[in-house]
Coordinates of C-alpha atoms and ligand atoms in Angstrom, one line a residue:
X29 CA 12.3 11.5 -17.5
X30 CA 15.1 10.1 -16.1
X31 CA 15.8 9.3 -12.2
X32 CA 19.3 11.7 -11.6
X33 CA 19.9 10.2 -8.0
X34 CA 19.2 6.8 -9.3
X35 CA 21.5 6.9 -12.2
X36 CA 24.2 8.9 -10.3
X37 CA 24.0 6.4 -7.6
X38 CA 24.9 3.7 -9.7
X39 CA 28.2 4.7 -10.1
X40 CA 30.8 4.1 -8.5
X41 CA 31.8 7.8 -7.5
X42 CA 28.3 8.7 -6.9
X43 CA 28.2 5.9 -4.5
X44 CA 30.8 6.8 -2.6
X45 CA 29.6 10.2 -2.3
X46 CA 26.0 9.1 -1.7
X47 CA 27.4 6.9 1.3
X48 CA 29.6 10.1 2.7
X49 CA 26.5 12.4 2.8
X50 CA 24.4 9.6 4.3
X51 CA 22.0 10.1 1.2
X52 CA 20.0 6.8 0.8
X53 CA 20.9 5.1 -1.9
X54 CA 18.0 3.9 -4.3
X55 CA 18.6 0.0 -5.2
X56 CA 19.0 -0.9 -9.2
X57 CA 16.2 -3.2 -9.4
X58 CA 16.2 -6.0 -11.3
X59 CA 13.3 -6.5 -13.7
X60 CA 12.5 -9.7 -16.1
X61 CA 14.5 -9.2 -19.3
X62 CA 12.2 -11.3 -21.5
X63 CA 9.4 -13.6 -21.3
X64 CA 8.0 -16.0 -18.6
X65 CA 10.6 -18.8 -18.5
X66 CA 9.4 -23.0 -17.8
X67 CA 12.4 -22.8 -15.0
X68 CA 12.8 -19.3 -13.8
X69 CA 13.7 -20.2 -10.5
X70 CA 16.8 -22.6 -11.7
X71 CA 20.3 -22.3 -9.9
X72 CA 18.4 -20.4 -7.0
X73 CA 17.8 -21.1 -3.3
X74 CA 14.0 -20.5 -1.5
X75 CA 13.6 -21.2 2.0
X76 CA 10.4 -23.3 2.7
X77 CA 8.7 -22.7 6.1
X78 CA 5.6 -23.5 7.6
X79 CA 3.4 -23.2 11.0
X80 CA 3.0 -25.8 12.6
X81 CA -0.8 -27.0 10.6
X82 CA 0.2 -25.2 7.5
X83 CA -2.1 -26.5 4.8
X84 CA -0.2 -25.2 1.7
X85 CA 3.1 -27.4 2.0
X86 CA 1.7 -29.5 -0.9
X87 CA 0.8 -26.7 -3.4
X88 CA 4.1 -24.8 -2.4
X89 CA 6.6 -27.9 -2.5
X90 CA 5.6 -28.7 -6.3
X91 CA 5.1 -25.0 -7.4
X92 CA 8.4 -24.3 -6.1
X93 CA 10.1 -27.5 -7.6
X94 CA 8.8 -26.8 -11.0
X95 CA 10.3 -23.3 -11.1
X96 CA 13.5 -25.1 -10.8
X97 CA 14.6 -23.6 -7.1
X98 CA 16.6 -26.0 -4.9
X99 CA 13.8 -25.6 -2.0
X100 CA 15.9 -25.5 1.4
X101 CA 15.3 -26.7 4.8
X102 CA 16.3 -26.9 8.4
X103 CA 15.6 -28.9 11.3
X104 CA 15.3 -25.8 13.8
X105 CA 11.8 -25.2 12.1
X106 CA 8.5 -25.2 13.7
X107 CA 6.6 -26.4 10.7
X108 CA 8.6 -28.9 9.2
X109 CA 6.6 -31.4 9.6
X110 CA 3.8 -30.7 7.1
X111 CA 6.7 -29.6 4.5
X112 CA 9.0 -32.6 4.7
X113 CA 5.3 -34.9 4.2
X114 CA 4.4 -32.7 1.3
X115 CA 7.7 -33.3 0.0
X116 CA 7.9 -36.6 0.2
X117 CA 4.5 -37.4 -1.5
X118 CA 4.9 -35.3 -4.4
X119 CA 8.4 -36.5 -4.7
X120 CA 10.2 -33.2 -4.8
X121 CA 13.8 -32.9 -3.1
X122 CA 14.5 -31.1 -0.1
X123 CA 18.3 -30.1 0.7
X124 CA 18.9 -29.0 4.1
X125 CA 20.2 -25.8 5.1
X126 CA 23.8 -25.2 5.7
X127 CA 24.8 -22.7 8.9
X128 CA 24.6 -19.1 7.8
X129 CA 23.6 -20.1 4.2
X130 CA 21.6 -17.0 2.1
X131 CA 18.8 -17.6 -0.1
X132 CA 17.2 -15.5 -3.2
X133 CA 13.9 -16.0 -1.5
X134 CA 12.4 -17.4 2.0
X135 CA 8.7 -18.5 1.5
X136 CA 6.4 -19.4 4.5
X137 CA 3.1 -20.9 4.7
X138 CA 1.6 -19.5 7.3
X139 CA -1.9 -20.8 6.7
X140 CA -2.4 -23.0 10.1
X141 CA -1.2 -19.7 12.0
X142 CA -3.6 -18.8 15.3
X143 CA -3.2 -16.2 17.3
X144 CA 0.0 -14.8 18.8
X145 CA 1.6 -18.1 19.1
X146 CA 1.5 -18.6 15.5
X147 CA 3.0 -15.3 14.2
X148 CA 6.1 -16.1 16.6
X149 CA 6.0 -18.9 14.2
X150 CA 6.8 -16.8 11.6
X151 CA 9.0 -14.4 13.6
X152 CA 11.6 -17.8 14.3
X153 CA 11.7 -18.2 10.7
X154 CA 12.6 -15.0 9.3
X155 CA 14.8 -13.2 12.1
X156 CA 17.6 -15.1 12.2
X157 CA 17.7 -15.1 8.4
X158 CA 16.5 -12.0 7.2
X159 CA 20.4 -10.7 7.4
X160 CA 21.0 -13.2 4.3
X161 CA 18.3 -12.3 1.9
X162 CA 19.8 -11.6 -1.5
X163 CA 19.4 -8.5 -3.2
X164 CA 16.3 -8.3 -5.0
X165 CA 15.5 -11.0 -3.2
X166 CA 11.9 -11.6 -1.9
X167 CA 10.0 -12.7 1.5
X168 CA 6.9 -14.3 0.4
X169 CA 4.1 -15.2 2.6
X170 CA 0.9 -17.1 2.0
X171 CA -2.2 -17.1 4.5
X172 CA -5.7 -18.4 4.6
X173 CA -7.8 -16.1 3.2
X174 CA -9.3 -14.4 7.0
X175 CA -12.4 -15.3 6.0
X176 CA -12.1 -19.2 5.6
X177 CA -10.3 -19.2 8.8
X178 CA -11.8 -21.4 11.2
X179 CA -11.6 -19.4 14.6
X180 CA -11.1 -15.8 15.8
X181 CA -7.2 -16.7 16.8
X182 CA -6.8 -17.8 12.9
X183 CA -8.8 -15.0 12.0
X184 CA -6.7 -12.3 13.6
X185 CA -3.3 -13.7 12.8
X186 CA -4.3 -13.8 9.5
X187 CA -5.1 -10.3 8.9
X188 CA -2.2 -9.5 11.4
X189 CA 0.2 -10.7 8.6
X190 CA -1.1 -7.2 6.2
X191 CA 0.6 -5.4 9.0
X192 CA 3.5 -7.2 9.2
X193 CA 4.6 -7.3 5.3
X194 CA 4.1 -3.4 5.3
X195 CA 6.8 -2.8 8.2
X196 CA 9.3 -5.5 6.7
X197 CA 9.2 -3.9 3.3
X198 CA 10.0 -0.9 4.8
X199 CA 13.0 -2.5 6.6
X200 CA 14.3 -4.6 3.0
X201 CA 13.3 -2.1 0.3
X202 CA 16.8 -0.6 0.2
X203 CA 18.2 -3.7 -1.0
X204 CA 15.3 -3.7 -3.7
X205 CA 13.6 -6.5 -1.8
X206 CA 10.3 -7.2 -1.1
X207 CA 7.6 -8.8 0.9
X208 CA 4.2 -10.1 -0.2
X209 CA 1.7 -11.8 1.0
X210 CA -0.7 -13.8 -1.3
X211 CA -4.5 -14.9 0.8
X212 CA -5.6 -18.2 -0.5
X213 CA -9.7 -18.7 -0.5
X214 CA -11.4 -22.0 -0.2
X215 CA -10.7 -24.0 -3.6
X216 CA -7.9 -21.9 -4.6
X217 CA -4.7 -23.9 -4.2
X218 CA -5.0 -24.6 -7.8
X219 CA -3.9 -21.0 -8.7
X220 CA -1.1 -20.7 -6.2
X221 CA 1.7 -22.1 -8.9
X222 CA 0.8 -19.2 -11.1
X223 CA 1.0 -16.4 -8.6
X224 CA 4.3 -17.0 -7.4
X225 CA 5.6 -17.2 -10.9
X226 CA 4.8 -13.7 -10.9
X227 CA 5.7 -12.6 -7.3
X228 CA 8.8 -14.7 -7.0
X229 CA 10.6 -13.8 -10.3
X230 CA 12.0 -10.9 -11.6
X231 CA 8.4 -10.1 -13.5
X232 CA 7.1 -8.3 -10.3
X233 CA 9.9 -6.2 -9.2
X234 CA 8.0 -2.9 -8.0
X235 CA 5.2 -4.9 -6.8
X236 CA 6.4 -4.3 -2.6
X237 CA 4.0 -5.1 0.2
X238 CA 0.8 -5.8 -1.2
X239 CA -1.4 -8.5 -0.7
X240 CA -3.0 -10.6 -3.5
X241 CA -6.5 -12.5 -2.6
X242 CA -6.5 -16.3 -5.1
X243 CA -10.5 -17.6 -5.0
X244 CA -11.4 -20.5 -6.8
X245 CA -10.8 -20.7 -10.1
X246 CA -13.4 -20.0 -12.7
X247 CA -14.4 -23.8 -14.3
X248 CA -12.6 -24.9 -17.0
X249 CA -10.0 -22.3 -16.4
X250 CA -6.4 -22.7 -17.9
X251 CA -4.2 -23.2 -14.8
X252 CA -0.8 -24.3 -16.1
X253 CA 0.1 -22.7 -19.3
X254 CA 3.3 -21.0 -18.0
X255 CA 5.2 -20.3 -20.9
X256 CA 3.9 -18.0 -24.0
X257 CA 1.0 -17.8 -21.5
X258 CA -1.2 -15.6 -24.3
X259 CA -0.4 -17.2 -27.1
X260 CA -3.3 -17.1 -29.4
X261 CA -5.0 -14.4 -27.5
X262 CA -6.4 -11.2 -29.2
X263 CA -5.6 -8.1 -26.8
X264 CA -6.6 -4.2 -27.2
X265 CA -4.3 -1.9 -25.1
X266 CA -6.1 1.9 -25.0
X267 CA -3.8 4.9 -24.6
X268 CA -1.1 2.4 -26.6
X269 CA 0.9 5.7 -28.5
X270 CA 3.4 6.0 -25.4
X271 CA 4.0 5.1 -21.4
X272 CA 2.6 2.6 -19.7
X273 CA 0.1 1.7 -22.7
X274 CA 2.9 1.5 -25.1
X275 CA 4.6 -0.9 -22.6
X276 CA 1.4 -3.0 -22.0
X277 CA 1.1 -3.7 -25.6
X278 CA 4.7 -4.7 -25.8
X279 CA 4.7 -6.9 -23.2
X280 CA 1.5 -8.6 -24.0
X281 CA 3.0 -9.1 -27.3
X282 CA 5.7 -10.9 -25.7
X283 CA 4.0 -13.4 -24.1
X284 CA 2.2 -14.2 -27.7
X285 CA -1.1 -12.4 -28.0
X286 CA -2.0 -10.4 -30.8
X287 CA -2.1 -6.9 -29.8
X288 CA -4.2 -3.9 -31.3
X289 CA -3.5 -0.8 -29.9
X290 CA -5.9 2.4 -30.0
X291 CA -5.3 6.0 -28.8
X292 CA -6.4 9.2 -30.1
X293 CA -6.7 10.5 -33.8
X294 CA -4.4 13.0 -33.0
X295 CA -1.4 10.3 -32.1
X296 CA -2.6 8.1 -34.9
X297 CA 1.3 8.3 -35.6
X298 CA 3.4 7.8 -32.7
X299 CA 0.3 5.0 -32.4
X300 CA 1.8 3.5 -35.7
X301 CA 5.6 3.7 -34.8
X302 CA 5.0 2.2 -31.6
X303 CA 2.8 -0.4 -33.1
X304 CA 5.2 -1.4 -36.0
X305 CA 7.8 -1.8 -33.2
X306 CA 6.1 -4.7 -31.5
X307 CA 4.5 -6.6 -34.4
X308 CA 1.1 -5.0 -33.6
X309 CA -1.7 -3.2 -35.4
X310 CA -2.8 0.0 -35.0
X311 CA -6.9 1.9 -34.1
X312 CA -7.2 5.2 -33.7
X313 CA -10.2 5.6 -32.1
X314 CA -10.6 8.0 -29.2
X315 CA -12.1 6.1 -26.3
X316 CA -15.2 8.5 -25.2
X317 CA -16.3 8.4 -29.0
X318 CA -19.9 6.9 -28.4
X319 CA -19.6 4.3 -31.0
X320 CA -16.0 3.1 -29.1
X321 CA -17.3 0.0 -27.8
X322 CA -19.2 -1.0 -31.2
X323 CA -16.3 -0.3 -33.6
X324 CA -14.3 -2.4 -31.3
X325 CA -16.3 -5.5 -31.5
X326 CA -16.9 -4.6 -35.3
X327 CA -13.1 -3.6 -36.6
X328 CA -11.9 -6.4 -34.3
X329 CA -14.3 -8.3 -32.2
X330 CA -13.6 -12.3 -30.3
X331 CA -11.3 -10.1 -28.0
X332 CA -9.7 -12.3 -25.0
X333 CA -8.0 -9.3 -23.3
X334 CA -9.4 -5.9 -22.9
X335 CA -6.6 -3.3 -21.3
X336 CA -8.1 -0.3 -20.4
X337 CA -4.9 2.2 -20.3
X338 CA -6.0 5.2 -21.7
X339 CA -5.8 8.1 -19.2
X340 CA -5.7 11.9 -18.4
X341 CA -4.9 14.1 -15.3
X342 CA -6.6 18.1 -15.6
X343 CA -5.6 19.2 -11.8
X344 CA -6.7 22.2 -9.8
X345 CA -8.4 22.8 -6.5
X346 CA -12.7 21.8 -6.6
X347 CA -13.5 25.5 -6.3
X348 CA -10.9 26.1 -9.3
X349 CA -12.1 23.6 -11.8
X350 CA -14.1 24.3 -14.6
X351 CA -16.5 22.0 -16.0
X352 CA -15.1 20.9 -18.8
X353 CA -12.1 19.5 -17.2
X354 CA -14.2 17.8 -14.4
X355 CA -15.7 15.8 -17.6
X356 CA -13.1 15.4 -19.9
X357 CA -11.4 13.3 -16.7
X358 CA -14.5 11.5 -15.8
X359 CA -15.2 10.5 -19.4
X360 CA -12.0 9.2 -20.3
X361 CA -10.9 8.0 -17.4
X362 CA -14.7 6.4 -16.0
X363 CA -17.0 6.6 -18.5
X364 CA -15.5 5.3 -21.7
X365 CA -14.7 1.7 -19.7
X366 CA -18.1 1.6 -18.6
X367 CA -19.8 2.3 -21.5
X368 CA -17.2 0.1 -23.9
X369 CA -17.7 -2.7 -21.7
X370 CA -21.1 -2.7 -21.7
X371 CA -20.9 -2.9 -25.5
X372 CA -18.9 -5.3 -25.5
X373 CA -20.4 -7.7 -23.0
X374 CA -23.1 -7.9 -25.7
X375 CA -21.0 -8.8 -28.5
X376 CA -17.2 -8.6 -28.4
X377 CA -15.6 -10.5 -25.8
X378 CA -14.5 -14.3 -26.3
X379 CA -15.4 -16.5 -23.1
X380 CA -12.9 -16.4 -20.5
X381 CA -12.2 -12.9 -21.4
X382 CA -10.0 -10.9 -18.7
X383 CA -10.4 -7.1 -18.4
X384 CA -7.7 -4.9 -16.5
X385 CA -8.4 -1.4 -15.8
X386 CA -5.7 1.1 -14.8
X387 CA -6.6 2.8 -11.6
X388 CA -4.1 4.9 -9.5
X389 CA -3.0 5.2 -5.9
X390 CA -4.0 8.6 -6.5
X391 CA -7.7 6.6 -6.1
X392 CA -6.6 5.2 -2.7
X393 CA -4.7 8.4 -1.0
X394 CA -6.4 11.2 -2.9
X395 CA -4.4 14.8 -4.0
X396 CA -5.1 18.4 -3.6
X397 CA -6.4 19.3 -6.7
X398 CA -7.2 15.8 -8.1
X399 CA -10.6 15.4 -7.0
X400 CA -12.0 14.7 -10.8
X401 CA -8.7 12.4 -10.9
X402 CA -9.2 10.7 -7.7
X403 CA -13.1 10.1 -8.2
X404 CA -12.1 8.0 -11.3
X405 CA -9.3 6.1 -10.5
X406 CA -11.4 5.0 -6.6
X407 CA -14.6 3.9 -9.2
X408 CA -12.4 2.1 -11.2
X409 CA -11.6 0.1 -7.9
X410 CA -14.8 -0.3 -6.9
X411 CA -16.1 -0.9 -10.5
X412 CA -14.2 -4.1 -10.5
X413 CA -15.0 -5.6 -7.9
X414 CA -18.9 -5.4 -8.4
X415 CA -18.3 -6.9 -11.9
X416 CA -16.4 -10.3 -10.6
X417 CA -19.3 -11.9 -10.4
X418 CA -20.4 -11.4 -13.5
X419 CA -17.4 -12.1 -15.4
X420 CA -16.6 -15.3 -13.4
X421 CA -19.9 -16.8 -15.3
X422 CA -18.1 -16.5 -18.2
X423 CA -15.0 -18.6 -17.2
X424 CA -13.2 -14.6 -17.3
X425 CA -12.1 -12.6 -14.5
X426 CA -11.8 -8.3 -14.2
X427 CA -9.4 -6.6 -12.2
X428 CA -7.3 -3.4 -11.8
X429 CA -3.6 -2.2 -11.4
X430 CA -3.0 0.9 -9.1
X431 CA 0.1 2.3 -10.6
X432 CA 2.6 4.2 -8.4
X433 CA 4.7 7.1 -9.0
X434 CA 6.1 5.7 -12.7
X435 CA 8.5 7.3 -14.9
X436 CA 6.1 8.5 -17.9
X437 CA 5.1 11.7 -20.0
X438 CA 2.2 12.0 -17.2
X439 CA 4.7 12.7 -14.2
X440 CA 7.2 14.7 -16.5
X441 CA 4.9 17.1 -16.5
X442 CA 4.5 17.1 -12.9
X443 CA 6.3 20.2 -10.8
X444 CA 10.1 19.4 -9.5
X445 CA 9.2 19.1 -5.6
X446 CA 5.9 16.8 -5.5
X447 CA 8.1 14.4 -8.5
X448 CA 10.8 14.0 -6.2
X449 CA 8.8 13.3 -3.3
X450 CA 6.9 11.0 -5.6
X451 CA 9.9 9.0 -6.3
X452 CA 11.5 9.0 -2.7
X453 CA 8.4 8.4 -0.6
X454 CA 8.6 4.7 -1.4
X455 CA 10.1 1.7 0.3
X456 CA 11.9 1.2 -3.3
X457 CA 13.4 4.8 -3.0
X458 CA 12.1 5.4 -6.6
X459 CA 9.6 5.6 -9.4
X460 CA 8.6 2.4 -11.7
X461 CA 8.8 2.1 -14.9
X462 CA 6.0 1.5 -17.1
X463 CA 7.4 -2.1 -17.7
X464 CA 6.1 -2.3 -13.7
X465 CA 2.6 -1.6 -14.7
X466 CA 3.0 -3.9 -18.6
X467 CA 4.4 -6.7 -15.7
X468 CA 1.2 -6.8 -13.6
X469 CA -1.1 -6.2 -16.7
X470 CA 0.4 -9.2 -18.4
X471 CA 0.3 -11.1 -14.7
X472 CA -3.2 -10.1 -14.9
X473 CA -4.6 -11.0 -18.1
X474 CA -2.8 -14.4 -18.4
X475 CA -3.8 -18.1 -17.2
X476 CA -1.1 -16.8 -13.9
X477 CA -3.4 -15.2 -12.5
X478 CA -6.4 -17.5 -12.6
X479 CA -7.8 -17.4 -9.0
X480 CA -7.7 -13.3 -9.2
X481 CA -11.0 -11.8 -9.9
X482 CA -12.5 -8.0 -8.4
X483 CA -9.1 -7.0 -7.0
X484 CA -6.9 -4.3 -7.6
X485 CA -3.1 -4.5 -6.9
X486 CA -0.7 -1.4 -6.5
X487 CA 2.5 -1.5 -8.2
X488 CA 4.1 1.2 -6.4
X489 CA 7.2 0.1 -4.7
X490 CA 5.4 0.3 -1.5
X491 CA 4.8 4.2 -2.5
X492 CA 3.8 5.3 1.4
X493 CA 0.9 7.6 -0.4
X494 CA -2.6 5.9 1.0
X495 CA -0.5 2.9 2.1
Ligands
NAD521 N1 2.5 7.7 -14.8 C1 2.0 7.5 -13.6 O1 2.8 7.7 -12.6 C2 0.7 6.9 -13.3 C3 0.3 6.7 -12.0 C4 -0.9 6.2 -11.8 C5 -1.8 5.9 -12.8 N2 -1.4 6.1 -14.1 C6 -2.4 5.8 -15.1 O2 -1.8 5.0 -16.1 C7 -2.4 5.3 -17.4 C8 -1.4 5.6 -18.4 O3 -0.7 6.7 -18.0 P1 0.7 7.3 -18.7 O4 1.5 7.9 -17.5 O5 1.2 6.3 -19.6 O6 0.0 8.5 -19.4 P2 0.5 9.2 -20.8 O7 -0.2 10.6 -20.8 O8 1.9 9.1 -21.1 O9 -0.3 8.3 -21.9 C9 -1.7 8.2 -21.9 C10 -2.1 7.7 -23.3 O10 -3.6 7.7 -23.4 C11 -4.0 8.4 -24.6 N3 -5.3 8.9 -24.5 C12 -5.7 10.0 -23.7 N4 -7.0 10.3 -24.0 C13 -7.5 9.4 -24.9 C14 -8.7 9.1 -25.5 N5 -9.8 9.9 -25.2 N6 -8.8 8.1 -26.3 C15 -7.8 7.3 -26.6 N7 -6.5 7.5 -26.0 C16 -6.4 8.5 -25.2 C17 -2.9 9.4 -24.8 O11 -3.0 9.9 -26.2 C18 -1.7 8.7 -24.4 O12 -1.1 8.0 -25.5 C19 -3.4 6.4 -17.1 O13 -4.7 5.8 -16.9 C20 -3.0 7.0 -15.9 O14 -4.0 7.6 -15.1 C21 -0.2 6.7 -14.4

């Protein structure tokens, strides 16, 4: 369904009207129109700061250089030290910045931070610059993981950065801008150069105010395969007829796996259109059959990516809901990812298999009348993170998307009032688009994300539900 304000905004009447009634005008975003590019940073500007110890110069100097940004500079900066020697030995130009110059993107390590001292650091970096971020631009911040931090100060000023990103999104999501934060573990600085071709380009545009944890890779994991990043990959997408499945298949295709996608008998023919589309094949299969998992590994089997999409909402109030509903949510949503996994762990998955599960913020906040809903979307969370371990053995990794409000099928059906506030109660002003979630999936399953493991990341455009 489509966004009215939104698209009425856009023009240049509605504008003007928008701006009259003081009626806050949602930003058009601007989202990746095709796959991940070698350069996707050419012909733009980052900002490159540092406190005063930051450890990361080194990772962030090259990463940046080999996106193609022209990484800028300036003398009045506490940490310029560290950056300027990082620089130097991995040979990547630094330009110096001109007075009142803008920038698509200012990036501060922020890993030698302690205490209050440090975050005013970071407060002399961004204040008197913030004014010139582009729009869609992007404030990116990298920490040390609180937990590797060597003493209380570092420890605190780490975690004090969460609270920080969450207000300044709040301040630049109007301009469909966005803040992040990415927490680097010990032994992670390999992974860096892939996250921040996801959270600096174009590929993560409703991803606002989250933080992502890196951990040391997995061993012999691919690090630097940028481009086609899942070429040669075998990939099943559940829920794949329509919405955010249909888009996860499509974009997986796009960065060169082999997609199969699998929904319900009863769609077996959108299922087929939207297959044909994208150059992909076809299962219907309906997830809480109790054969799923083995006629995966049968029809298909060596799968690399497992995308568990498939999802339904059956809402009322706990002392409304009949049983049947309470199940049919818990089994499709919960119990067919356990269960197919487990069959699959035994015989199915290729080493260095990734598995992303679709959770919901709805799992974080929790609804009136969602509590079958809610119950699955939270285990989801947790399910992935007790699983890390495990899947880390095998050089693979399992994680979780938390979707937002997104513009599908599943929130058309959703009453006039709570839709709107769904849209508008977000630091974006507005609802994804199931390209969001296909973004983060894709992020997630590919060699980019190669120090994530156990986490979950909303995509939500800083929705303020459970933030
Ligand atoms: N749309 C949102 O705003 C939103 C927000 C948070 C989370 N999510 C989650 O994202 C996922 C996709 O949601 P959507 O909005 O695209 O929903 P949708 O209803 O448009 O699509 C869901 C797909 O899953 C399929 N499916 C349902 N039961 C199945 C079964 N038993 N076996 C196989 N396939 C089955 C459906 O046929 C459909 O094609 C769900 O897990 C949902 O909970 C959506």
């Amino acid at each position: 369904m489509s966004d009215r304000l939104l698209d009425f905004t856009q023009t240049p009447m509605g504008k003007q009207i928008a701006g009259l009634l003081g009626v806050p005008t949602p930003p058009k975003l601007r989202r990746a129109k095709s796959g991940y590019a070698a350069q996707p940073l050419e012909g733009r500007s980052v900002v490159l700061g540092s406190a005063t110890d930051g450890e990361l110069s080194p990772a962030l100097a090259s990463a940046l250089h080999e996106m193609g940004a022209t990484i800028l500079v300036s003398t009045e900066l506490p940490g310029l030290a560290p950056v300027k020697k990082a620089a130097a030995a991995a040979k990547v130009p630094l330009k110096t910045e001109a007075q009142g110059e803008g920038a698509y993107a200012y990036v501060f390590d922020a890993s030698g931070m302690e205490g209050t001292a440090g975050l005013r650091q970071l407060y002399d970096f961004l204040q008197p610059r913030l004014s010139r971020l582009a729009p869609n631009g992007r404030v990116l911040i990298l920490s040390r993981a609180a937990e590797n931090t060597a003493s209380v100060a570092a420890y605190t000023a780490s975690t004090a950065l969460r609270g920080f990103i969450k207000s300044l999104g709040k301040e630049i999501g109007k301009k469909g801008a966005t803040a992040n934060l990415i927490e680097v573990g010990a032994g992670a600085e390999p992974t860096i150069a892939g996250a921040l071709r996801f959270l600096l380009t174009e590929h993560s545009a409703f991803v606002d105010a989250q933080f992502l944890a890196l951990s040391k890779p997995a061993k012999g994991a691919e690090l630097d395969r940028f481009v086609s990043p899942l070429a040669g990959k075998v990939a099943i997408v559940t829920g794949a007829a329509r919405g955010i499945g249909a888009a996860i298949a499509e974009t997986l295709a796009r960065e060169g796996a082999s997609v199969v996608g699998i929904d319900r008998p009863a769609e077996e023919g959108a299922l087929g259109l939207t297959m044909s589309r994208i150059g992909g094949r076809g299962l219907a299969l309906d997830v809480t059959a109790a054969d799923a998992g083995e006629r995966l590994a049968k029809e298909i089997g060596g799968l690399d990516i497992v995308i568990h999409n498939a999802g339904v909402t059956r809402d009322k109030m706990l002392r409304n809901m009949p049983a049947h509903w309470w199940d049919q949510v818990l089994e499709i949503n919960l119990g067919a990812i356990l269960r197919i996994n487990d069959s699959l762990f035994t015989n199915g998955l290729n080493p260095g298999a990734r598995i992303v599960c679709i959770s919901s913020i709805g799992g974080i906040s929790g609804n009136a009348g969602q509590t079958n809903y809610g119950a699955t979307k939270a285990g989801i969370i947790g399910y992935v993170e007790k699983l890390a371990g495990q899947m880390a053995k095998s050089g693979g990794a399992i994680n979780a998307i938390a979707p937002g409000y997104i513009e599908t099928q599943m929130t058309a059906a959703m009453p006039a009032i709570p839709r709107e506030v769904g849209r508008r109660l977000a630091s974006l002003n507005q609802g994804g688009l199931p390209i969001d979630i296909a973004e983060a999936v894709t992020f997630m399953a590919s060699p980019l994300a190669a120090g994530v493991n156990g986490r979950t990341l909303r995509v939500c455009g800083q929705n303020y539900m459970g933030a």
